[in-house]
Structure formats: C-alpha cells, structure tokens
C-alpha cells in the first residue's frame, strides 16, 4: 500500500491497480474500542443435529435439479436427492419454489481491517470462502478464530505480505520489498514461517526476482499467486506454475504486434518509490498501445497456451467497471452504509479527484473502450477453456463493497459473455478446485461442508437473482432472513461509528 497524497484528515492510498482513499480511523480498529463482533460457537451446536431442506431446486456445477431434499447433519451435507427419507427427528424447512447454491467464493479480497465489517458482510452476502490477497497477522488471527467458531466469518485462505521489487508502488508493512534473488527467496521462506497459505507476487518484480520466488516456492512447497509482473510475459507466468493471475492489463503485451518495443518500454519505466499514479499512467499508456496493435494470431496462441497450462485467471471485471468508467458509479449507493464513513468519504473523494478529475478527455474515452476489450477477452478466455475465477478486489477499490461486490462481479462476468451457469461456477466449483478445497466446498454433495445459499428466484434466468438471498447456511447453521437483517444492521451500526 502506497501513500501518495495527504488531504486534510484522510490519507489517499493507491493499491493493486485501484485508487482508494482511506480514512485514518478506518484502517484499523483497536480491541479496546471495537464493539463485540457476531460470534458462533461450535461448542454449543449439536454435531448430530439434522436439518432437512425440502422441495428446493439445487444449482451447482451439475446444473439445475428441481424438487430435491438436502439433508444436513451438524456442519456437513449428509445426503441430497428427490427421494431422500427425512428422519423423524430432523428439523424440516420447506423451501419449495426456492433455489439452493453452494456458498460463494470471492477469490480476491482485501478485507477492511475491522472484524465488525468484512467478515459479517461476507457471510450475510453468502460469500462463505474468501482468498485474502494481502496477508497480515490480523487476518491470520481471524482465520484461526473463524475456524474455531469464535468469530462469524467466511473460511479464509490468506496470502503473504505482497512481495515486490525495488522500487515498488507499495510500502511496508503490507509489502515485503526485495532487491536481489536471495532476498526474494527469503521472502518466500518468511511467508511460510508466518503461516501464509500462498506467496503474493506483484507488479515490479524483475524476471530474475520472479524466477527466484518461483524456484524457492517449489522447493519449500508453497503456492504463489498474484499479479503478472510487468516484465514477465503473461504466458511465462502461466507456465511457471503460478496458480492464478489477477487482473488483465498484463496480458495485452503478449498479443501485441509491437510486443518487443513495448516490453522495452516496460523495462525502462521510472517512478519514485510509492508513486502509484505515475506508474498507473504509464501502464495505461502502454496498455492502450498494446490493445491498439493487437494481433489476432498472437491472441489465439496466448489463449491456447493459457488453456494448456490450466492457469486460473481472476479478471476482477467489477473493479474495472469502476476504474474504467468511474463516471457511471453510483455515489449514493445504499450499500455504502455498511462501510466505515471515513472510508466511504475517501472513496468519493478518490473517485472524483483521482479517477475522474485527473484524466484527459482522450484518456477517459480510451478507458471506456478498454472495458469493452476486457469483457471480450474474458469471454475469449472462457471459450478457450481457461478457468475464469470470480474475484472482486473488495475492500481495496472504491465502491466495491465486501460481500456485495461478489454479486456485482457475477453480473459483470455475464455482461462479458459468460452464461449465468458459468458465472456461478466461477464463484463456486472452479475456485474450490483452485484452492484445493473441492473436497470441502464448491458443490452440493454428501460429505461436503454445509455452506449454502438459498435464493427466492432463479439465478440461471437472471444472474441478478443471486442477490435475492432468503437465508444462508453457514457450516450447517441456518441464518434466516431475520438474522441476516440483524447482522447487516449490526454492520451498519459499526460502520457509523467509523
């Protein structure tokens, strides 16, 4: 995270390709001042409790199956099917006319560091697994407390501090900066010592530093994921074993007829440490030049390469809808009541001053066209068989509200050309496989964790219906409509206190 400007009491922060203004009080909440977060205790729940969800249409990677019963015992799915006998001691919940999906996965989040906000918003939105893309001791603590049942929140896969080269567009402690190969290898080992689930790689790693991280990660047995570094070809990152590549901007050079020239310019980029704005403007200039010189044959070759490697791509299209077309963002979005007020104010300031106010008319027009190119590329990825993953950058990008942003991302994927079924799989079964959790989550199947979402309208008919949540089943515990309202009101009260 790079501080780039002071504006009265707020500090304006640029990170991960997004402009973000953060109120000083919103960046952390001390235990002494925080209101107690919602809690759930496994110790007080009955592992033999039976719940039967009856008459429901189940939608997962197998498609749509109407009039099923899903039987849950404790925190696990015991059985599903049309003719499942319901034990006499089961609590029966009649869900005729409703739709049941696996709990959603947001594979790219940066939680607001307040346990009263992001964890609860995710659960209330049916996002029951998240991948934290910038790790910290606080997030690792949340991970443990959620697993013990001491904090209500989603299962979390937590990355390392962001590993980047020098100079970087970020700064410690959220960034771990490395200047040579041995420091890069040491960063990998430190991530493992810290308890990170994967190493987060970033934009300004040189090819040498990136190769050192790849080699050390293989040696010690830890995954790595994140940005495709500016000087590393997209296809090389895919072949390296990087489990996912976030965002899309780094793909364009590989499909450009001017690739060699543009890569030379990428290598020669200069900016002051932490100067995200200069880097971002230069990246946009080069990104536009690459798109403007796109070679269809090279694009076809890249898509084939990506499909062969099986690399996962997390396009964060919802983020690009904000960054590329900020003038279309709803400044009075009602969901902002769930975001700490200083942060929401900072988002508005950043939108007007950094995303809209700093662009020339020519740049604004280019960005509008770029969004269409990104959508077309995501459709091409899916058509080529490249696994597309839903991730939001939630908490790190203006107006991408944790939890709610996942539903915006699903809608963005459908606008790009994916079917609603493909979009749902991009937020369920596909990320479950990527994270090595498909034995636990991702589909509605016996033996898996009962992380489920109940909707009152068919999302295959209209992807917007994923927002019509009736209830959430969190590890076997049914959170009904009334409790969801209470959770959201609790978040709104916490957000109002800053």
CSV table of C-alpha atoms in Angstrom, one decimal:
chain,number,residue,atom,x,y,z
A,1,UNK,CA,0.0,0.0,0.0
A,2,UNK,CA,1.5,3.3,-1.1
A,3,UNK,CA,0.7,6.7,0.5
A,4,UNK,CA,0.8,9.2,-2.3
A,5,UNK,CA,-1.1,12.3,-1.0
A,6,UNK,CA,-2.3,13.9,2.2
A,7,UNK,CA,-5.7,15.6,2.1
A,8,UNK,CA,-6.8,17.1,5.4
A,9,UNK,CA,-7.5,14.2,7.8
A,10,UNK,CA,-7.7,11.5,5.2
A,11,UNK,CA,-4.8,9.7,3.5
A,12,UNK,CA,-5.2,8.8,-0.1
A,13,UNK,CA,-3.9,5.3,-0.9
A,14,UNK,CA,-3.3,3.6,-4.3
A,15,UNK,CA,-3.0,-0.1,-4.4
A,16,UNK,CA,-3.4,-3.1,-6.6
A,17,UNK,CA,-4.4,-1.1,-9.7
A,18,UNK,CA,-7.1,0.8,-7.9
A,19,UNK,CA,-7.4,4.3,-6.4
A,20,UNK,CA,-8.6,4.2,-2.8
A,21,UNK,CA,-9.0,6.9,-0.2
A,22,UNK,CA,-8.9,5.5,3.4
A,23,UNK,CA,-9.9,7.4,6.5
A,24,UNK,CA,-7.2,7.1,9.2
A,25,UNK,CA,-9.7,5.8,11.6
A,26,UNK,CA,-11.0,3.1,9.2
A,27,UNK,CA,-7.7,1.4,8.6
A,28,UNK,CA,-7.8,-0.5,11.9
A,29,UNK,CA,-10.0,-0.9,15.0
A,30,UNK,CA,-8.3,-1.4,18.3
A,31,UNK,CA,-9.7,-4.2,20.5
A,32,UNK,CA,-10.4,-1.7,23.2
A,33,UNK,CA,-12.7,0.4,21.0
A,34,UNK,CA,-14.4,-2.2,18.9
A,35,UNK,CA,-17.9,-3.5,19.7
A,36,UNK,CA,-18.1,-7.2,20.0
A,37,UNK,CA,-18.3,-9.0,16.7
A,38,UNK,CA,-21.0,-11.5,16.0
A,39,UNK,CA,-20.0,-14.9,17.2
A,40,UNK,CA,-21.0,-18.5,16.7
A,41,UNK,CA,-19.7,-21.4,18.8
A,42,UNK,CA,-19.3,-24.9,17.5
A,43,UNK,CA,-19.0,-26.0,21.1
A,44,UNK,CA,-22.7,-25.2,21.7
A,45,UNK,CA,-24.0,-26.7,18.5
A,46,UNK,CA,-25.1,-30.3,18.2
A,47,UNK,CA,-23.0,-32.2,15.7
A,48,UNK,CA,-25.8,-34.7,15.3
A,49,UNK,CA,-28.5,-32.1,14.7
A,50,UNK,CA,-30.4,-32.9,11.5
A,51,UNK,CA,-31.9,-30.3,9.2
A,52,UNK,CA,-33.8,-31.2,6.0
A,53,UNK,CA,-34.1,-28.6,3.3
A,54,UNK,CA,-37.0,-29.8,1.2
A,55,UNK,CA,-38.6,-29.1,-2.2
A,56,UNK,CA,-35.7,-26.9,-3.4
A,57,UNK,CA,-34.1,-26.5,-6.8
A,58,UNK,CA,-30.3,-27.2,-6.4
A,59,UNK,CA,-28.0,-25.3,-8.7
A,60,UNK,CA,-24.3,-26.2,-8.8
A,61,UNK,CA,-21.7,-27.5,-11.3
A,62,UNK,CA,-24.1,-30.3,-12.2
A,63,UNK,CA,-26.7,-27.9,-13.4
A,64,UNK,CA,-30.2,-27.3,-12.1
A,65,UNK,CA,-32.1,-30.1,-10.3
A,66,UNK,CA,-35.6,-29.3,-9.0
A,67,UNK,CA,-37.6,-30.6,-6.1
A,68,UNK,CA,-34.7,-32.0,-4.1
A,69,UNK,CA,-34.1,-32.6,-0.5
A,70,UNK,CA,-30.8,-31.7,1.1
A,71,UNK,CA,-30.2,-33.3,4.5
A,72,UNK,CA,-27.6,-31.7,6.7
A,73,UNK,CA,-26.2,-33.3,9.9
A,74,UNK,CA,-24.1,-31.0,12.0
A,75,UNK,CA,-21.9,-29.0,9.7
A,76,UNK,CA,-21.9,-31.5,6.8
A,77,UNK,CA,-24.2,-32.4,4.0
A,78,UNK,CA,-25.5,-35.9,4.7
A,79,UNK,CA,-27.5,-36.6,1.5
A,80,UNK,CA,-29.3,-35.0,-1.4
A,81,UNK,CA,-31.8,-36.2,-3.9
A,82,UNK,CA,-35.5,-36.4,-4.8
A,83,UNK,CA,-36.3,-39.4,-2.7
A,84,UNK,CA,-34.3,-38.8,0.4
A,85,UNK,CA,-36.0,-40.2,3.5
A,86,UNK,CA,-36.3,-37.5,6.2
A,87,UNK,CA,-35.7,-38.7,9.7
A,88,UNK,CA,-38.4,-38.0,12.2
A,89,UNK,CA,-36.0,-36.0,14.4
A,90,UNK,CA,-35.0,-33.7,11.6
A,91,UNK,CA,-36.0,-30.0,11.5
A,92,UNK,CA,-37.8,-29.6,8.2
A,93,UNK,CA,-37.5,-26.4,6.3
A,94,UNK,CA,-39.9,-26.3,3.3
A,95,UNK,CA,-38.1,-24.4,0.5
A,96,UNK,CA,-40.5,-25.1,-2.3
A,97,UNK,CA,-40.0,-22.6,-5.1
A,98,UNK,CA,-36.6,-21.6,-3.8
A,99,UNK,CA,-33.1,-22.2,-5.2
A,100,UNK,CA,-30.1,-23.6,-3.3
A,101,UNK,CA,-26.5,-22.9,-4.4
A,102,UNK,CA,-23.1,-23.7,-2.8
A,103,UNK,CA,-21.7,-20.9,-0.8
A,104,UNK,CA,-19.9,-18.4,-2.9
A,105,UNK,CA,-16.1,-17.9,-3.1
A,106,UNK,CA,-14.6,-14.5,-3.5
A,107,UNK,CA,-11.1,-15.3,-4.7
A,108,UNK,CA,-9.6,-11.8,-4.5
A,109,UNK,CA,-10.4,-9.7,-1.4
A,110,UNK,CA,-8.6,-7.1,0.8
A,111,UNK,CA,-10.7,-7.1,3.9
A,112,UNK,CA,-11.4,-3.8,5.7
A,113,UNK,CA,-9.4,-4.4,8.8
A,114,UNK,CA,-12.3,-4.3,11.2
A,115,UNK,CA,-13.8,-7.6,12.3
A,116,UNK,CA,-17.2,-5.9,12.7
A,117,UNK,CA,-17.4,-5.2,8.9
A,118,UNK,CA,-15.9,-7.5,6.3
A,119,UNK,CA,-16.4,-10.9,7.9
A,120,UNK,CA,-20.1,-10.3,8.6
A,121,UNK,CA,-20.8,-8.7,5.2
A,122,UNK,CA,-19.3,-11.7,3.5
A,123,UNK,CA,-21.5,-14.2,5.4
A,124,UNK,CA,-24.7,-12.1,5.0
A,125,UNK,CA,-24.0,-12.0,1.3
A,126,UNK,CA,-23.5,-15.7,1.0
A,127,UNK,CA,-19.7,-15.4,0.4
A,128,UNK,CA,-18.6,-18.2,2.7
A,129,UNK,CA,-15.0,-18.5,1.5
A,130,UNK,CA,-12.5,-15.8,0.6
A,131,UNK,CA,-8.9,-15.5,-0.5
A,132,UNK,CA,-7.1,-12.7,1.2
A,133,UNK,CA,-4.6,-11.2,-1.3
A,134,UNK,CA,-2.6,-9.3,1.2
A,135,UNK,CA,-1.9,-11.1,4.4
A,136,UNK,CA,-1.3,-9.7,7.9
A,137,UNK,CA,-1.2,-11.0,11.5
A,138,UNK,CA,-4.8,-9.7,12.0
A,139,UNK,CA,-6.1,-11.7,9.0
A,140,UNK,CA,-4.3,-14.8,10.1
A,141,UNK,CA,-5.9,-14.3,13.6
A,142,UNK,CA,-9.3,-14.1,12.0
A,143,UNK,CA,-8.7,-17.2,10.1
A,144,UNK,CA,-8.0,-19.2,13.3
A,145,UNK,CA,-10.9,-17.7,15.2
A,146,UNK,CA,-13.3,-18.4,12.4
A,147,UNK,CA,-12.1,-22.0,12.2
A,148,UNK,CA,-12.6,-22.4,16.0
A,149,UNK,CA,-16.1,-20.9,15.8
A,150,UNK,CA,-15.1,-17.8,17.8
A,151,UNK,CA,-15.8,-15.3,15.1
A,152,UNK,CA,-18.6,-15.3,12.5
A,153,UNK,CA,-17.0,-15.1,9.1
A,154,UNK,CA,-16.0,-16.9,5.9
A,155,UNK,CA,-13.4,-19.6,5.6
A,156,UNK,CA,-10.3,-17.7,4.5
A,157,UNK,CA,-7.2,-18.5,2.5
A,158,UNK,CA,-4.6,-15.9,3.5
A,159,UNK,CA,-1.7,-14.8,1.4
A,160,UNK,CA,1.7,-13.4,2.4
A,161,UNK,CA,2.6,-9.8,2.5
A,162,UNK,CA,2.8,-8.6,-1.1
A,163,UNK,CA,6.2,-9.4,-2.4
A,164,UNK,CA,7.5,-6.8,-4.8
A,165,UNK,CA,10.7,-5.4,-6.3
A,166,UNK,CA,12.5,-2.2,-5.6
A,167,UNK,CA,11.4,0.5,-6.3
A,168,UNK,CA,7.8,-0.6,-5.6
A,169,UNK,CA,4.5,1.1,-5.9
A,170,UNK,CA,3.8,-0.1,-2.4
A,171,UNK,CA,5.5,0.1,1.0
A,172,UNK,CA,5.9,-2.0,4.2
A,173,UNK,CA,4.4,-3.5,6.2
A,174,UNK,CA,1.8,-4.7,3.7
A,175,UNK,CA,4.6,-5.0,1.1
A,176,UNK,CA,7.7,-7.1,1.5
A,177,UNK,CA,10.3,-5.4,-0.8
A,178,UNK,CA,13.1,-7.5,-2.3
A,179,UNK,CA,16.2,-6.2,-4.1
A,180,UNK,CA,18.0,-9.4,-5.1
A,181,UNK,CA,17.4,-13.1,-5.6
A,182,UNK,CA,18.4,-14.1,-2.0
A,183,UNK,CA,16.0,-11.6,-0.5
A,184,UNK,CA,13.3,-12.9,-2.9
A,185,UNK,CA,14.0,-16.5,-1.6
A,186,UNK,CA,14.0,-15.3,1.9
A,187,UNK,CA,10.6,-13.6,1.4
A,188,UNK,CA,9.1,-17.0,0.4
A,189,UNK,CA,10.6,-18.7,3.4
A,190,UNK,CA,9.2,-15.9,5.7
A,191,UNK,CA,5.8,-16.3,4.2
A,192,UNK,CA,5.8,-19.9,5.2
A,193,UNK,CA,7.0,-19.1,8.7
A,194,UNK,CA,4.3,-16.5,9.0
A,195,UNK,CA,1.6,-19.1,8.2
A,196,UNK,CA,0.6,-17.7,4.8
A,197,UNK,CA,-1.3,-20.1,2.5
A,198,UNK,CA,0.5,-18.7,-0.6
A,199,UNK,CA,3.0,-16.1,-1.7
A,200,UNK,CA,1.5,-13.0,-3.3
A,201,UNK,CA,3.7,-11.8,-6.2
A,202,UNK,CA,3.4,-8.3,-7.6
A,203,UNK,CA,4.0,-6.0,-10.5
A,204,UNK,CA,7.5,-4.7,-10.1
A,205,UNK,CA,9.3,-7.9,-9.6
A,206,UNK,CA,12.1,-8.3,-12.3
A,207,UNK,CA,12.3,-11.6,-14.2
A,208,UNK,CA,15.3,-12.6,-12.1
A,209,UNK,CA,13.4,-11.9,-8.8
A,210,UNK,CA,10.3,-13.7,-10.1
A,211,UNK,CA,12.3,-16.8,-11.1
A,212,UNK,CA,13.9,-16.9,-7.6
A,213,UNK,CA,10.5,-16.8,-6.0
A,214,UNK,CA,9.1,-19.5,-8.3
A,215,UNK,CA,12.1,-21.7,-7.6
A,216,UNK,CA,12.0,-21.2,-3.8
A,217,UNK,CA,8.2,-21.7,-3.7
A,218,UNK,CA,8.6,-25.1,-5.5
A,219,UNK,CA,11.5,-26.0,-3.2
A,220,UNK,CA,9.6,-25.4,0.1
A,221,UNK,CA,6.2,-26.4,-1.2
A,222,UNK,CA,4.1,-23.3,-1.1
A,223,UNK,CA,1.9,-21.9,-3.8
A,224,UNK,CA,2.3,-18.4,-5.4
A,225,UNK,CA,-0.3,-16.2,-7.0
A,226,UNK,CA,-1.0,-12.6,-7.8
A,227,UNK,CA,-0.1,-10.1,-10.5
A,228,UNK,CA,1.9,-11.0,-13.6
A,229,UNK,CA,5.0,-8.8,-13.1
A,230,UNK,CA,5.3,-6.0,-15.6
A,231,UNK,CA,8.4,-7.5,-17.3
A,232,UNK,CA,7.3,-11.2,-17.2
A,233,UNK,CA,5.2,-12.3,-20.2
A,234,UNK,CA,1.7,-13.5,-19.3
A,235,UNK,CA,2.3,-16.9,-20.8
A,236,UNK,CA,5.6,-17.3,-18.8
A,237,UNK,CA,3.8,-16.7,-15.6
A,238,UNK,CA,1.2,-19.3,-16.6
A,239,UNK,CA,3.9,-21.8,-17.4
A,240,UNK,CA,5.8,-21.1,-14.2
A,241,UNK,CA,3.1,-22.8,-12.1
A,242,UNK,CA,1.5,-19.6,-10.8
A,243,UNK,CA,-1.8,-20.7,-9.5
A,244,UNK,CA,-3.7,-17.6,-10.6
A,245,UNK,CA,-3.0,-14.4,-12.4
A,246,UNK,CA,-5.0,-11.4,-11.2
A,247,UNK,CA,-6.4,-8.6,-13.4
A,248,UNK,CA,-6.0,-8.4,-17.2
A,249,UNK,CA,-3.7,-5.5,-18.1
A,250,UNK,CA,-0.5,-7.5,-18.3
A,251,UNK,CA,-2.0,-9.8,-20.9
A,252,UNK,CA,-2.1,-7.3,-23.7
A,253,UNK,CA,1.6,-7.1,-24.4
A,254,UNK,CA,1.7,-10.8,-25.4
A,255,UNK,CA,-1.0,-10.2,-28.0
A,256,UNK,CA,0.6,-7.0,-29.5
A,257,UNK,CA,2.4,-6.8,-32.8
A,258,UNK,CA,4.6,-4.3,-31.0
A,259,UNK,CA,5.4,-6.6,-28.1
A,260,UNK,CA,9.2,-6.3,-28.2
A,261,UNK,CA,9.1,-2.5,-28.4
A,262,UNK,CA,6.5,-2.2,-25.6
A,263,UNK,CA,8.4,-4.6,-23.3
A,264,UNK,CA,11.5,-2.5,-23.7
A,265,UNK,CA,9.4,0.5,-22.5
A,266,UNK,CA,8.1,-1.5,-19.6
A,267,UNK,CA,11.6,-2.4,-18.5
A,268,UNK,CA,12.6,1.3,-18.7
A,269,UNK,CA,9.7,2.6,-16.6
A,270,UNK,CA,10.8,5.0,-13.9
A,271,UNK,CA,8.9,6.3,-10.9
A,272,UNK,CA,9.6,7.4,-7.4
A,273,UNK,CA,9.1,4.7,-4.7
A,274,UNK,CA,5.5,4.5,-3.8
A,275,UNK,CA,4.4,6.7,-6.7
A,276,UNK,CA,1.5,4.7,-7.9
A,277,UNK,CA,0.0,7.5,-10.0
A,278,UNK,CA,3.0,7.8,-12.3
A,279,UNK,CA,3.2,4.0,-12.7
A,280,UNK,CA,-0.5,3.7,-13.4
A,281,UNK,CA,-0.5,6.4,-16.0
A,282,UNK,CA,2.5,4.9,-17.8
A,283,UNK,CA,0.9,1.4,-17.6
A,284,UNK,CA,-2.3,2.8,-19.1
A,285,UNK,CA,-0.3,4.4,-22.0
A,286,UNK,CA,1.4,1.1,-22.7
A,287,UNK,CA,-1.7,-1.0,-22.2
A,288,UNK,CA,-3.6,1.2,-24.8
A,289,UNK,CA,-0.7,0.9,-27.2
A,290,UNK,CA,-0.8,-2.9,-26.9
A,291,UNK,CA,-4.5,-3.1,-27.4
A,292,UNK,CA,-4.3,-0.7,-30.4
A,293,UNK,CA,-1.8,-3.1,-32.0
A,294,UNK,CA,-3.4,-6.4,-31.2
A,295,UNK,CA,-2.5,-9.3,-33.4
A,296,UNK,CA,-5.4,-11.9,-33.6
A,297,UNK,CA,-3.0,-14.8,-34.3
A,298,UNK,CA,-0.9,-13.9,-31.2
A,299,UNK,CA,-4.1,-13.7,-29.1
A,300,UNK,CA,-5.2,-17.1,-30.3
A,301,UNK,CA,-1.7,-18.5,-29.4
A,302,UNK,CA,-1.9,-17.0,-25.9
A,303,UNK,CA,-5.3,-18.4,-25.3
A,304,UNK,CA,-4.1,-21.8,-26.3
A,305,UNK,CA,-1.1,-21.5,-24.0
A,306,UNK,CA,-3.2,-20.5,-21.1
A,307,UNK,CA,-5.7,-23.3,-21.6
A,308,UNK,CA,-2.9,-25.8,-21.8
A,309,UNK,CA,-1.2,-24.7,-18.6
A,310,UNK,CA,-4.5,-24.6,-16.7
A,311,UNK,CA,-3.7,-21.3,-15.0
A,312,UNK,CA,-6.6,-19.6,-13.4
A,313,UNK,CA,-7.4,-16.0,-14.4
A,314,UNK,CA,-9.1,-13.7,-11.9
A,315,UNK,CA,-10.2,-10.7,-14.2
A,316,UNK,CA,-11.8,-8.5,-11.4
A,317,UNK,CA,-14.1,-7.1,-14.0
A,318,UNK,CA,-16.2,-5.3,-11.4
A,319,UNK,CA,-13.1,-3.4,-10.4
A,320,UNK,CA,-12.5,-2.4,-14.0
A,321,UNK,CA,-16.1,-1.2,-14.3
A,322,UNK,CA,-15.2,1.3,-11.5
A,323,UNK,CA,-11.7,2.2,-12.7
A,324,UNK,CA,-12.5,2.4,-16.4
A,325,UNK,CA,-15.9,4.1,-16.1
A,326,UNK,CA,-16.0,6.0,-12.8
A,327,UNK,CA,-18.5,8.5,-14.1
A,328,UNK,CA,-21.1,5.7,-14.1
A,329,UNK,CA,-20.6,4.7,-10.4
A,330,UNK,CA,-23.5,5.4,-8.1
A,331,UNK,CA,-22.0,7.8,-5.5
A,332,UNK,CA,-25.0,7.3,-3.2
A,333,UNK,CA,-25.1,3.5,-3.4
A,334,UNK,CA,-27.2,2.4,-0.3
A,335,UNK,CA,-24.7,-0.3,0.4
A,336,UNK,CA,-22.2,2.3,1.5
A,337,UNK,CA,-23.9,2.4,4.9
A,338,UNK,CA,-22.1,-0.8,5.6
A,339,UNK,CA,-18.7,0.8,5.0
A,340,UNK,CA,-17.0,3.0,7.7
A,341,UNK,CA,-18.0,6.6,6.9
A,342,UNK,CA,-14.4,7.9,6.6
A,343,UNK,CA,-13.7,5.2,4.1
A,344,UNK,CA,-16.8,5.9,2.1
A,345,UNK,CA,-16.0,9.6,2.1
A,346,UNK,CA,-12.5,8.8,0.9
A,347,UNK,CA,-13.9,6.6,-1.9
A,348,UNK,CA,-16.0,9.5,-3.1
A,349,UNK,CA,-13.0,11.8,-3.0
A,350,UNK,CA,-10.8,9.4,-4.8
A,351,UNK,CA,-13.4,8.8,-7.5
A,352,UNK,CA,-13.8,12.5,-8.2
A,353,UNK,CA,-10.2,13.6,-7.9
A,354,UNK,CA,-8.1,10.6,-8.9
A,355,UNK,CA,-10.2,8.6,-11.3
A,356,UNK,CA,-12.3,11.3,-13.0
A,357,UNK,CA,-10.5,14.6,-12.3
A,358,UNK,CA,-7.0,13.5,-13.3
A,359,UNK,CA,-7.9,12.1,-16.7
A,360,UNK,CA,-7.9,14.0,-20.0
A,361,UNK,CA,-10.9,13.5,-22.3
A,362,UNK,CA,-8.8,11.3,-24.5
A,363,UNK,CA,-7.8,9.1,-21.6
A,364,UNK,CA,-11.4,8.8,-20.4
A,365,UNK,CA,-12.5,7.7,-23.9
A,366,UNK,CA,-9.7,5.2,-24.1
A,367,UNK,CA,-10.7,3.7,-20.7
A,368,UNK,CA,-14.3,3.4,-21.8
A,369,UNK,CA,-13.2,1.4,-24.8
A,370,UNK,CA,-10.7,-0.6,-22.8
A,371,UNK,CA,-13.6,-2.0,-20.6
A,372,UNK,CA,-15.2,-3.5,-23.8
A,373,UNK,CA,-11.8,-5.1,-24.7
A,374,UNK,CA,-11.5,-6.6,-21.2
A,375,UNK,CA,-15.0,-8.0,-21.5
A,376,UNK,CA,-14.3,-9.5,-24.9
A,377,UNK,CA,-11.1,-11.1,-23.6
A,378,UNK,CA,-12.8,-12.6,-20.6
A,379,UNK,CA,-15.3,-14.2,-23.0
A,380,UNK,CA,-12.5,-15.5,-25.1
A,381,UNK,CA,-10.8,-17.0,-22.1
A,382,UNK,CA,-13.9,-18.9,-21.1
A,383,UNK,CA,-14.5,-20.0,-24.7
A,384,UNK,CA,-10.9,-21.3,-24.9
A,385,UNK,CA,-11.3,-23.3,-21.7
A,386,UNK,CA,-9.2,-21.1,-19.4
A,387,UNK,CA,-10.6,-21.3,-15.9
A,388,UNK,CA,-12.1,-17.9,-15.1
A,389,UNK,CA,-12.4,-17.1,-11.4
A,390,UNK,CA,-14.7,-14.6,-9.6
A,391,UNK,CA,-12.7,-12.1,-7.5
A,392,UNK,CA,-13.6,-8.6,-6.6
A,393,UNK,CA,-10.7,-6.7,-5.1
A,394,UNK,CA,-13.3,-5.9,-2.5
A,395,UNK,CA,-12.2,-3.6,0.3
A,396,UNK,CA,-9.4,-2.2,-1.8
A,397,UNK,CA,-11.2,-0.5,-4.6
A,398,UNK,CA,-13.7,2.4,-4.3
A,399,UNK,CA,-17.4,1.3,-4.3
A,400,UNK,CA,-16.6,-2.4,-4.3
A,401,UNK,CA,-18.3,-3.3,-1.0
A,402,UNK,CA,-17.2,-6.5,0.7
A,403,UNK,CA,-19.7,-9.3,0.1
A,404,UNK,CA,-22.0,-7.4,-2.1
A,405,UNK,CA,-19.1,-6.9,-4.6
A,406,UNK,CA,-19.2,-10.7,-5.4
A,407,UNK,CA,-22.7,-10.3,-6.8
A,408,UNK,CA,-21.6,-7.3,-8.9
A,409,UNK,CA,-18.7,-9.5,-10.2
A,410,UNK,CA,-21.1,-12.3,-11.2
A,411,UNK,CA,-23.2,-9.7,-13.2
A,412,UNK,CA,-20.0,-8.3,-14.8
A,413,UNK,CA,-19.0,-11.8,-15.9
A,414,UNK,CA,-22.4,-12.3,-17.5
A,415,UNK,CA,-22.1,-8.9,-19.2
A,416,UNK,CA,-18.8,-10.1,-20.6
A,417,UNK,CA,-20.5,-13.0,-22.3
A,418,UNK,CA,-20.4,-15.9,-19.7
A,419,UNK,CA,-23.7,-17.7,-19.1
A,420,UNK,CA,-25.2,-17.4,-15.6
A,421,UNK,CA,-24.2,-21.1,-15.1
A,422,UNK,CA,-20.6,-20.3,-16.0
A,423,UNK,CA,-20.6,-17.3,-13.7
A,424,UNK,CA,-21.9,-19.3,-10.8
A,425,UNK,CA,-19.2,-21.9,-11.4
A,426,UNK,CA,-16.6,-19.1,-11.4
A,427,UNK,CA,-17.6,-18.4,-7.8
A,428,UNK,CA,-18.2,-21.9,-6.6
A,429,UNK,CA,-16.7,-25.1,-8.1
A,430,UNK,CA,-13.9,-23.6,-10.1
A,431,UNK,CA,-12.3,-21.6,-7.2
A,432,UNK,CA,-12.8,-24.5,-4.9
A,433,UNK,CA,-10.6,-26.6,-7.2
A,434,UNK,CA,-8.0,-23.9,-7.5
A,435,UNK,CA,-7.8,-23.5,-3.7
A,436,UNK,CA,-7.6,-27.3,-3.2
A,437,UNK,CA,-10.9,-27.2,-1.3
A,438,UNK,CA,-13.1,-29.1,-3.7
A,439,UNK,CA,-13.4,-31.9,-1.2
A,440,UNK,CA,-15.0,-29.5,1.2
A,441,UNK,CA,-16.9,-26.8,-0.8
A,442,UNK,CA,-17.9,-25.8,-4.3
A,443,UNK,CA,-20.8,-28.2,-5.0
A,444,UNK,CA,-23.8,-29.5,-3.0
A,445,UNK,CA,-22.6,-33.1,-2.3
A,446,UNK,CA,-22.7,-35.5,0.6
A,447,UNK,CA,-19.7,-35.2,2.8
A,448,UNK,CA,-19.0,-31.6,2.0
A,449,UNK,CA,-19.4,-28.7,4.4
A,450,UNK,CA,-22.9,-27.3,4.5
A,451,UNK,CA,-22.0,-23.8,3.2
A,452,UNK,CA,-25.1,-23.0,1.2
A,453,UNK,CA,-27.1,-20.0,-0.1
A,454,UNK,CA,-30.9,-20.0,-0.6
A,455,UNK,CA,-32.4,-17.7,-3.2
A,456,UNK,CA,-36.0,-16.8,-3.9
A,457,UNK,CA,-35.5,-16.5,-7.7
A,458,UNK,CA,-33.7,-18.5,-10.3
A,459,UNK,CA,-30.2,-17.1,-11.0
A,460,UNK,CA,-29.9,-19.1,-14.2
A,461,UNK,CA,-32.8,-16.9,-15.6
A,462,UNK,CA,-31.2,-13.7,-14.4
A,463,UNK,CA,-27.8,-13.5,-12.6
A,464,UNK,CA,-29.1,-10.6,-10.6
A,465,UNK,CA,-31.2,-13.1,-8.7
A,466,UNK,CA,-28.1,-14.1,-6.7
A,467,UNK,CA,-28.8,-11.0,-4.6
A,468,UNK,CA,-32.2,-12.3,-3.6
A,469,UNK,CA,-31.0,-14.2,-0.6
A,470,UNK,CA,-33.6,-15.8,1.6
A,471,UNK,CA,-31.1,-17.4,4.0
A,472,UNK,CA,-27.5,-18.6,4.3
A,473,UNK,CA,-26.4,-21.9,5.7
A,474,UNK,CA,-23.0,-21.3,7.4
A,475,UNK,CA,-21.3,-24.6,8.3
A,476,UNK,CA,-24.7,-26.2,8.9
A,477,UNK,CA,-26.3,-23.4,10.8
A,478,UNK,CA,-29.2,-21.7,9.1
A,479,UNK,CA,-29.1,-17.9,9.2
A,480,UNK,CA,-32.6,-17.0,8.2
A,481,UNK,CA,-33.9,-13.7,6.8
A,482,UNK,CA,-34.4,-12.1,10.2
A,483,UNK,CA,-30.9,-13.0,11.4
A,484,UNK,CA,-29.4,-11.7,8.1
A,485,UNK,CA,-31.2,-8.4,8.7
A,486,UNK,CA,-29.8,-8.2,12.3
A,487,UNK,CA,-26.3,-9.0,11.0
A,488,UNK,CA,-26.5,-6.2,8.4
A,489,UNK,CA,-27.9,-3.7,10.9
A,490,UNK,CA,-25.0,-4.6,13.3
A,491,UNK,CA,-22.5,-3.9,10.5
A,492,UNK,CA,-24.3,-0.6,9.7
A,493,UNK,CA,-24.1,0.5,13.3
A,494,UNK,CA,-20.4,-0.4,13.4
A,495,UNK,CA,-19.7,1.5,10.2
A,496,UNK,CA,-21.5,4.6,11.6
A,497,UNK,CA,-19.0,4.7,14.4
A,498,UNK,CA,-16.1,4.9,12.0
